[in-house]
Short mmCIF file of C-alpha atoms and ligand atoms in Angstrom, two decimals:
data_model
loop_
_atom_site.label_atom_id
_atom_site.label_comp_id
_atom_site.label_asym_id
_atom_site.label_seq_id
_atom_site.Cartn_x
_atom_site.Cartn_y
_atom_site.Cartn_z
CA MET A 1 6.52 -4.17 21.44
CA THR A 2 7.47 -1.93 18.60
CA ILE A 3 5.29 -1.15 15.46
CA PRO A 4 7.86 -1.88 12.55
CA VAL A 5 8.83 0.61 9.74
CA SER A 6 10.03 -0.35 6.46
CA ILE A 7 11.48 2.90 4.79
CA GLU A 8 14.27 5.05 5.89
CA TRP A 9 16.16 7.83 4.40
CA LYS A 10 19.74 8.01 6.00
CA ASN A 11 23.01 9.54 5.05
CA ASN A 12 21.20 10.45 1.31
CA ARG A 13 20.66 6.52 0.96
CA LEU A 14 17.30 5.06 1.16
CA ILE A 15 16.92 1.86 3.21
CA ILE A 16 14.14 -0.55 3.14
CA LEU A 17 13.18 -3.63 4.93
CA ASP A 18 13.50 -6.34 2.35
CA GLN A 19 9.81 -7.81 2.73
CA GLN A 20 10.52 -10.59 0.49
CA LYS A 21 12.62 -12.13 3.02
CA LEU A 22 10.14 -11.69 5.91
CA PRO A 23 9.46 -13.56 8.13
CA HIS A 24 12.52 -15.57 8.04
CA GLU A 25 15.27 -12.86 7.86
CA ILE A 26 14.97 -9.27 8.76
CA ASP A 27 17.46 -7.87 6.21
CA TYR A 28 17.67 -4.22 5.20
CA LEU A 29 18.71 -3.23 1.67
CA THR A 30 20.39 0.20 0.66
CA LEU A 31 19.22 1.41 -2.61
CA ASP A 32 21.30 4.12 -4.34
CA THR A 33 20.29 3.69 -8.07
CA ILE A 34 17.02 4.15 -9.57
CA GLU A 35 17.18 0.56 -10.97
CA SER A 36 17.50 -0.94 -7.62
CA VAL A 37 14.31 1.15 -6.72
CA TYR A 38 12.64 -0.49 -9.72
CA ASP A 39 13.90 -3.78 -8.93
CA ALA A 40 12.54 -3.55 -5.40
CA ILE A 41 9.13 -2.45 -6.42
CA VAL A 42 8.78 -5.06 -9.09
CA THR A 43 10.01 -8.01 -6.83
CA LEU A 44 7.97 -6.81 -3.98
CA LYS A 45 10.87 -6.07 -1.82
CA VAL A 46 8.88 -2.98 -1.05
CA ARG A 47 5.23 -3.17 -1.46
CA GLY A 48 1.75 -1.99 -0.41
CA ALA A 49 0.52 1.23 -2.38
CA PRO A 50 1.58 4.05 -0.08
CA ALA A 51 5.10 2.67 0.56
CA ILE A 52 5.55 2.04 -3.38
CA GLY A 53 4.70 5.74 -3.67
CA ILE A 54 7.12 6.75 -1.17
CA THR A 55 9.99 4.68 -2.26
CA ALA A 56 9.26 5.94 -5.79
CA ALA A 57 9.75 9.66 -4.81
CA TYR A 58 12.69 8.73 -3.08
CA GLY A 59 13.94 6.93 -6.29
CA ILE A 60 13.73 10.14 -8.15
CA ALA A 61 15.39 12.15 -5.47
CA LEU A 62 18.28 9.60 -5.75
CA ALA A 63 18.59 9.54 -9.51
CA ALA A 64 18.56 13.39 -9.74
CA MET A 65 21.56 13.31 -7.40
CA ASN A 66 23.43 11.28 -9.93
CA HIS A 67 22.41 13.25 -12.71
CA HIS A 68 25.76 15.52 -13.35
CA THR A 69 24.74 18.47 -15.71
CA GLU A 70 24.29 22.22 -15.03
CA ASN A 71 21.90 22.51 -17.83
CA MET A 72 18.13 22.62 -16.55
CA LEU A 73 16.65 21.68 -19.93
CA ASP A 74 18.83 18.33 -19.98
CA PHE A 75 18.03 17.63 -16.28
CA ARG A 76 14.21 17.94 -16.58
CA GLU A 77 14.41 15.63 -19.38
CA TYR A 78 16.46 13.01 -17.33
CA VAL A 79 13.74 13.44 -14.54
CA GLN A 80 10.81 13.00 -16.99
CA LYS A 81 12.42 9.78 -18.27
CA ASP A 82 13.19 8.50 -14.67
CA VAL A 83 9.48 9.25 -13.76
CA GLU A 84 8.18 7.32 -16.95
CA TYR A 85 10.56 4.50 -15.99
CA LEU A 86 9.40 3.91 -12.20
CA ALA A 87 5.79 4.22 -13.60
CA GLU A 88 6.53 1.20 -15.40
CA SER A 89 6.96 -0.90 -12.01
CA ARG A 90 3.66 -1.77 -11.07
CA PRO A 91 0.21 -0.69 -12.63
CA THR A 92 -2.42 -0.78 -9.98
CA ALA A 93 -1.72 1.26 -6.93
CA VAL A 94 -2.43 4.89 -8.11
CA ASN A 95 -0.06 6.08 -5.29
CA LEU A 96 2.90 5.26 -7.44
CA PHE A 97 1.89 7.60 -10.22
CA TRP A 98 0.66 10.38 -7.59
CA ALA A 99 3.85 10.52 -5.93
CA LEU A 100 5.66 10.67 -9.43
CA GLU A 101 3.44 13.53 -10.52
CA ARG A 102 4.04 15.32 -7.01
CA THR A 103 7.91 15.09 -7.84
CA LEU A 104 7.40 16.33 -11.12
CA LEU A 105 5.47 19.52 -10.00
CA SER A 106 7.97 20.22 -7.05
CA ILE A 107 10.56 21.28 -9.67
CA LYS A 108 8.39 23.55 -11.68
CA VAL A 109 10.09 26.68 -10.17
CA ALA A 110 13.51 25.37 -10.01
CA GLN A 111 15.82 27.43 -11.35
CA THR A 112 19.10 25.39 -10.98
CA VAL A 113 19.89 21.88 -11.12
CA HIS A 114 21.15 22.12 -7.63
CA GLU A 115 17.94 23.59 -6.52
CA ALA A 116 15.86 21.05 -8.32
CA GLN A 117 17.89 18.18 -6.53
CA GLU A 118 17.11 19.73 -3.15
CA LEU A 119 13.53 19.93 -4.16
CA LEU A 120 13.05 16.67 -5.12
CA LEU A 121 14.39 15.23 -1.96
CA LYS A 122 12.24 17.73 0.13
CA GLU A 123 9.20 16.60 -1.63
CA ALA A 124 10.22 12.57 -1.12
CA ARG A 125 10.60 13.37 2.68
CA GLN A 126 7.41 15.41 2.78
CA ILE A 127 5.34 12.62 1.12
CA HIS A 128 7.03 10.16 3.79
CA ILE A 129 6.03 12.30 6.63
CA GLU A 130 2.47 13.22 5.23
CA ASP A 131 1.90 9.65 4.94
CA GLU A 132 3.01 8.72 8.54
CA GLU A 133 0.40 11.38 9.68
CA SER A 134 -2.33 10.18 7.62
CA CYS A 135 -2.02 6.61 8.74
CA ARG A 136 -2.13 7.77 12.31
CA THR A 137 -5.27 9.78 11.66
CA ILE A 138 -6.93 6.95 9.74
CA GLY A 139 -6.01 4.60 12.77
CA GLU A 140 -7.90 7.23 15.16
CA TYR A 141 -10.83 7.13 13.09
CA ALA A 142 -10.88 3.42 12.37
CA LEU A 143 -10.94 2.99 16.09
CA THR A 144 -13.79 5.02 16.57
CA LEU A 145 -15.83 2.96 13.95
CA LEU A 146 -14.46 -0.38 15.57
CA GLU A 147 -15.60 1.02 19.06
CA GLY A 148 -17.92 -1.77 19.73
CA GLN A 149 -15.97 -4.44 17.86
CA SER A 150 -12.99 -6.45 18.76
CA THR A 151 -12.98 -9.70 16.51
CA VAL A 152 -11.95 -8.42 13.13
CA MET A 153 -10.67 -10.08 9.74
CA THR A 154 -8.22 -8.85 7.39
CA ILE A 155 -6.36 -9.76 4.17
CA CYS A 156 -2.99 -8.86 2.53
CA ASN A 157 -0.55 -6.54 4.52
CA ALA A 158 -2.27 -2.95 4.81
CA GLY A 159 0.10 -2.27 7.54
CA SER A 160 2.88 -0.29 9.08
CA ILE A 161 5.48 -1.80 6.39
CA ALA A 162 3.07 -0.92 3.58
CA THR A 163 3.14 2.56 4.39
CA ALA A 164 5.25 5.30 6.40
CA LYS A 165 4.32 3.79 9.74
CA TYR A 166 0.91 2.40 11.33
CA GLY A 167 -0.66 1.19 8.02
CA THR A 168 -4.10 1.72 7.18
CA ALA A 169 -6.41 -1.40 7.71
CA LEU A 170 -3.87 -2.36 10.55
CA ALA A 171 -3.44 1.19 12.03
CA PRO A 172 -6.55 0.81 14.43
CA PHE A 173 -4.80 -2.40 15.67
CA HIS A 174 -1.42 -0.98 16.68
CA LEU A 175 -2.95 2.24 17.99
CA GLY A 176 -5.62 0.09 20.11
CA ARG A 177 -2.73 -2.06 21.53
CA GLU A 178 -1.01 1.31 22.75
CA ARG A 179 -4.34 2.34 24.44
CA GLY A 180 -5.14 -0.77 25.92
CA LYS A 181 -7.88 -2.11 23.48
CA ASP A 182 -7.57 -5.62 22.45
CA PHE A 183 -8.43 -6.63 19.05
CA SER A 184 -8.34 -10.31 17.91
CA VAL A 185 -7.50 -10.36 14.47
CA TYR A 186 -7.92 -12.83 11.80
CA ALA A 187 -5.58 -12.41 8.98
CA CYS A 188 -6.04 -14.30 5.52
CA GLU A 189 -2.73 -15.87 4.58
CA THR A 190 -3.25 -14.06 1.17
CA ARG A 191 -2.23 -16.43 -1.74
CA PRO A 192 -0.19 -16.42 -4.03
CA VAL A 193 2.55 -14.81 -2.21
CA PHE A 194 1.22 -14.78 1.44
CA GLN A 195 1.29 -11.11 2.53
CA GLY A 196 -1.12 -11.92 5.03
CA ALA A 197 0.83 -14.95 6.36
CA ARG A 198 4.38 -13.76 6.13
CA LEU A 199 3.72 -9.91 6.74
CA THR A 200 0.64 -9.27 8.55
CA VAL A 201 1.30 -12.03 11.00
CA TRP A 202 5.03 -10.86 11.69
CA GLU A 203 3.90 -7.10 11.74
CA LEU A 204 1.25 -7.88 14.41
CA GLN A 205 3.27 -10.26 16.63
CA GLN A 206 5.98 -7.27 16.72
CA SER A 207 3.59 -5.11 18.03
CA GLY A 208 2.05 -7.33 20.63
CA VAL A 209 -1.40 -7.41 18.60
CA ASP A 210 -3.36 -10.99 18.95
CA VAL A 211 -3.60 -12.34 15.47
CA THR A 212 -4.67 -15.68 14.13
CA LEU A 213 -3.83 -17.07 10.60
CA ILE A 214 -6.17 -18.64 8.43
CA THR A 215 -6.12 -19.85 4.92
CA ASP A 216 -8.08 -17.76 2.35
CA SER A 217 -10.58 -20.59 1.83
CA MET A 218 -11.31 -20.75 5.71
CA ALA A 219 -12.92 -17.03 5.78
CA ALA A 220 -16.64 -17.85 5.34
CA HIS A 221 -16.27 -20.63 8.07
CA THR A 222 -14.06 -18.46 10.33
CA ILE A 223 -16.76 -15.43 9.93
CA GLN A 224 -19.55 -18.07 10.92
CA THR A 225 -17.88 -19.62 13.78
CA LYS A 226 -15.66 -17.26 15.20
CA LYS A 227 -17.99 -14.55 15.28
CA ILE A 228 -16.12 -12.16 13.15
CA GLU A 229 -17.73 -8.61 13.74
CA ALA A 230 -16.13 -6.61 11.07
CA ILE A 231 -13.51 -6.95 7.83
CA ILE A 232 -11.19 -4.17 7.29
CA VAL A 233 -8.81 -3.87 4.37
CA GLY A 234 -6.53 -1.47 2.49
CA ALA A 235 -6.65 -0.26 -1.00
CA ASP A 236 -4.43 0.32 -4.14
CA ARG A 237 -6.98 2.59 -6.13
CA ILE A 238 -10.52 3.90 -5.50
CA ALA A 239 -12.41 5.28 -8.16
CA ALA A 240 -14.59 8.50 -7.97
CA ASN A 241 -17.83 6.26 -7.26
CA GLY A 242 -15.95 4.29 -4.42
CA ASP A 243 -15.35 0.94 -6.24
CA THR A 244 -12.14 -0.33 -4.68
CA ALA A 245 -9.07 -2.16 -5.83
CA ASN A 246 -7.29 -4.28 -3.38
CA LYS A 247 -5.16 -7.55 -3.09
CA ILE A 248 -6.94 -10.43 -4.96
CA GLY A 249 -9.42 -11.93 -2.48
CA THR A 250 -10.69 -8.86 -1.20
CA LEU A 251 -13.83 -8.89 -3.30
CA ASN A 252 -14.58 -12.38 -1.90
CA LEU A 253 -14.58 -10.93 1.73
CA ALA A 254 -16.69 -8.24 0.68
CA ILE A 255 -19.39 -10.68 -0.59
CA LEU A 256 -18.96 -12.58 2.49
CA ALA A 257 -19.41 -9.45 4.81
CA ASN A 258 -22.41 -8.77 2.83
CA ALA A 259 -24.00 -12.29 3.04
CA PHE A 260 -23.24 -12.14 6.76
CA ASN A 261 -24.50 -8.82 7.38
CA ILE A 262 -21.27 -7.33 8.97
CA PRO A 263 -19.58 -4.19 8.19
CA PHE A 264 -16.80 -4.06 5.43
CA TYR A 265 -14.30 -1.06 5.87
CA VAL A 266 -11.80 -0.01 3.36
CA ALA A 267 -8.95 2.17 4.83
CA ALA A 268 -6.88 4.09 2.60
CA PRO A 269 -5.17 7.68 2.40
CA SER A 270 -6.30 10.28 -0.19
CA SER A 271 -3.50 9.53 -2.21
CA THR A 272 -5.05 6.32 -3.27
CA PHE A 273 -8.31 7.96 -4.71
CA ASP A 274 -8.27 8.28 -8.35
CA LEU A 275 -11.15 10.78 -9.04
CA SER A 276 -10.03 10.85 -12.81
CA ILE A 277 -12.11 7.49 -13.37
CA SER A 278 -15.72 7.11 -12.53
CA ASP A 279 -15.91 3.46 -11.54
CA GLY A 280 -13.71 0.43 -10.88
CA SER A 281 -13.67 -1.15 -14.47
CA ALA A 282 -11.10 1.39 -15.60
CA ILE A 283 -8.57 0.23 -12.81
CA PRO A 284 -5.74 -1.69 -14.46
CA ILE A 285 -5.27 -4.96 -12.86
CA GLU A 286 -1.76 -6.22 -12.84
CA GLU A 287 -1.20 -9.68 -13.63
CA ARG A 288 1.99 -11.32 -12.29
CA GLN A 289 4.13 -14.40 -13.47
CA SER A 290 2.74 -17.67 -13.41
CA ARG A 291 5.28 -18.98 -10.87
CA GLU A 292 3.92 -17.30 -8.04
CA VAL A 293 0.82 -19.59 -8.51
CA THR A 294 2.67 -22.89 -9.48
CA HIS A 295 5.34 -22.39 -6.83
CA ILE A 296 5.32 -21.90 -3.01
CA GLY A 297 8.85 -20.36 -2.59
CA ASN A 298 10.94 -22.75 -4.89
CA LEU A 299 8.81 -25.61 -4.50
CA PRO A 300 6.56 -26.65 -7.18
CA ILE A 301 2.87 -27.50 -6.56
CA ALA A 302 1.47 -28.13 -9.92
CA PRO A 303 2.51 -29.86 -13.05
CA PRO A 304 5.32 -28.32 -15.17
CA ASN A 305 3.66 -25.93 -17.88
CA THR A 306 0.50 -25.37 -16.25
CA LYS A 307 -1.62 -22.79 -17.54
CA VAL A 308 -2.08 -19.97 -15.19
CA TYR A 309 -4.35 -17.03 -14.43
CA ASN A 310 -2.62 -14.64 -11.65
CA PRO A 311 -4.30 -11.48 -11.13
CA ALA A 312 -2.69 -9.51 -8.13
CA PHE A 313 -5.96 -7.34 -7.40
CA ASP A 314 -9.37 -7.48 -7.68
CA VAL A 315 -12.24 -4.78 -7.56
CA THR A 316 -14.72 -4.49 -4.71
CA PRO A 317 -17.93 -2.64 -6.05
CA ALA A 318 -18.84 0.33 -3.83
CA LYS A 319 -22.13 -1.20 -3.03
CA TYR A 320 -20.56 -3.78 -0.76
CA ILE A 321 -18.50 -1.20 1.16
CA SER A 322 -19.74 0.06 4.55
CA ALA A 323 -17.28 2.89 4.69
CA ILE A 324 -14.24 4.29 3.50
CA ILE A 325 -11.78 5.60 6.26
CA SER A 326 -9.51 8.47 4.99
CA GLU A 327 -7.28 10.64 7.08
CA LYS A 328 -9.67 13.40 5.82
CA GLY A 329 -12.57 11.69 7.65
CA ILE A 330 -14.98 8.51 7.24
CA ILE A 331 -16.76 8.27 4.06
CA TYR A 332 -20.25 6.52 4.00
CA PRO A 333 -22.34 5.82 0.82
CA GLU A 334 -23.42 7.52 -1.57
CA PHE A 335 -19.99 7.39 -2.14
CA LYS A 336 -19.97 9.55 -5.42
CA GLU A 337 -21.12 12.62 -3.42
CA ASN A 338 -19.51 11.89 -0.14
CA ILE A 339 -16.00 11.03 -1.64
CA LEU A 340 -16.05 14.63 -2.80
CA ALA A 341 -17.36 16.27 0.14
CA VAL A 342 -14.75 14.61 2.52
CA LEU A 343 -11.60 15.09 0.43
CA GLY A 344 -12.53 18.60 -0.24
CA LYS A 345 -12.52 18.49 -4.18
CA THR A 346 -15.01 19.18 -6.79
CA ALA A 347 -15.83 16.93 -9.86
CA SER A 348 -12.90 18.63 -12.01
CA ASN A 349 -10.22 18.45 -9.77
O1 MRU B 1 0.80 -6.75 -4.12
P1 MRU B 1 0.85 -5.74 -2.87
O2 MRU B 1 1.50 -6.52 -1.67
O3 MRU B 1 1.53 -4.38 -3.23
O4 MRU B 1 -0.49 -5.41 -2.55
C1 MRU B 1 -0.81 -4.63 -1.32
C2 MRU B 1 -2.20 -4.35 -1.01
O5 MRU B 1 -3.17 -4.85 -1.70
C3 MRU B 1 -2.44 -3.48 0.06
O6 MRU B 1 -3.80 -3.80 0.74
C4 MRU B 1 -2.80 -2.09 -0.43
O7 MRU B 1 -1.60 -1.85 -1.21
C5 MRU B 1 -2.72 -1.22 0.70
S1 MRU B 1 -1.43 -1.09 1.72
C6 MRU B 1 -1.63 0.19 2.97
#
């Protein structure tokens, strides 16, 4: 039983697990241009907030290796353009912008193009390593929170393959498995593109965690009849007051948790917090192509020319969240004060 990983840097190449093809095919793609990195993010070959950030950072490092100039001013301009290009790939997960910002900051001190190229790669690798450490720590904290609970529901895939390793919401299940704590996980299929059915079920099966698939519309009945004890989800962006954007359908689960009086936990690294926005209304919500709703794979399930609304994320108000689990610690309400305290920030930074 192994915990799958989806991103590897090898021989100056970026290798990713093609998540579009899971679970039918386990196929790895080599990305060696910034265009291929952009495409992989847009088409969900790589997805999940931390994984998008890590991939983008490697994308900038890859592109930098292909900029053949000795002129630092030209080089900085190229890197700036690369950053702007990748920033257009997906709007909601703040980890993307956080990672791109880190790459820019990393070359502030560089004197030569060669030095800057090396610093960009070093920064990408550092982001990658730090994310694995953060996810492991999130898993440890989540295990303590879930000590008395073993039947847990989740949505989308906030797992190992959405991060460097372990995942956020799925980290306690992987770590629990290593330590002999058996969770029973109910995974919502997560329409429209089935990250729950295709990815979470596959990932948990790989690591030997007991997982049961339900359709999204079965959540209320399942909580009621299968005695779900807690819900744990990931996040794409958390505002300063704790409002949290995550995969569409998360808000439904938060309201259900509230109605059934069970805890609703959000698990996310500090790179997912956006303290520049005061609440969730400022989080940009990605709308994706209608085909994701009108088709399952290549099979149409709606009449031609059907009008579609396809938001990829929703925002859960902080009032529905029992705790946010970060690598810096567990954050309880009142989130506005406690996020700053646990992350070790002040309102201005
Ligand atoms: O559209 P996706 O698959 O990128 O959406 C992913 C999610 O919503 C995850 O829950 C979130 O990014 C956290 S991944 C640790």
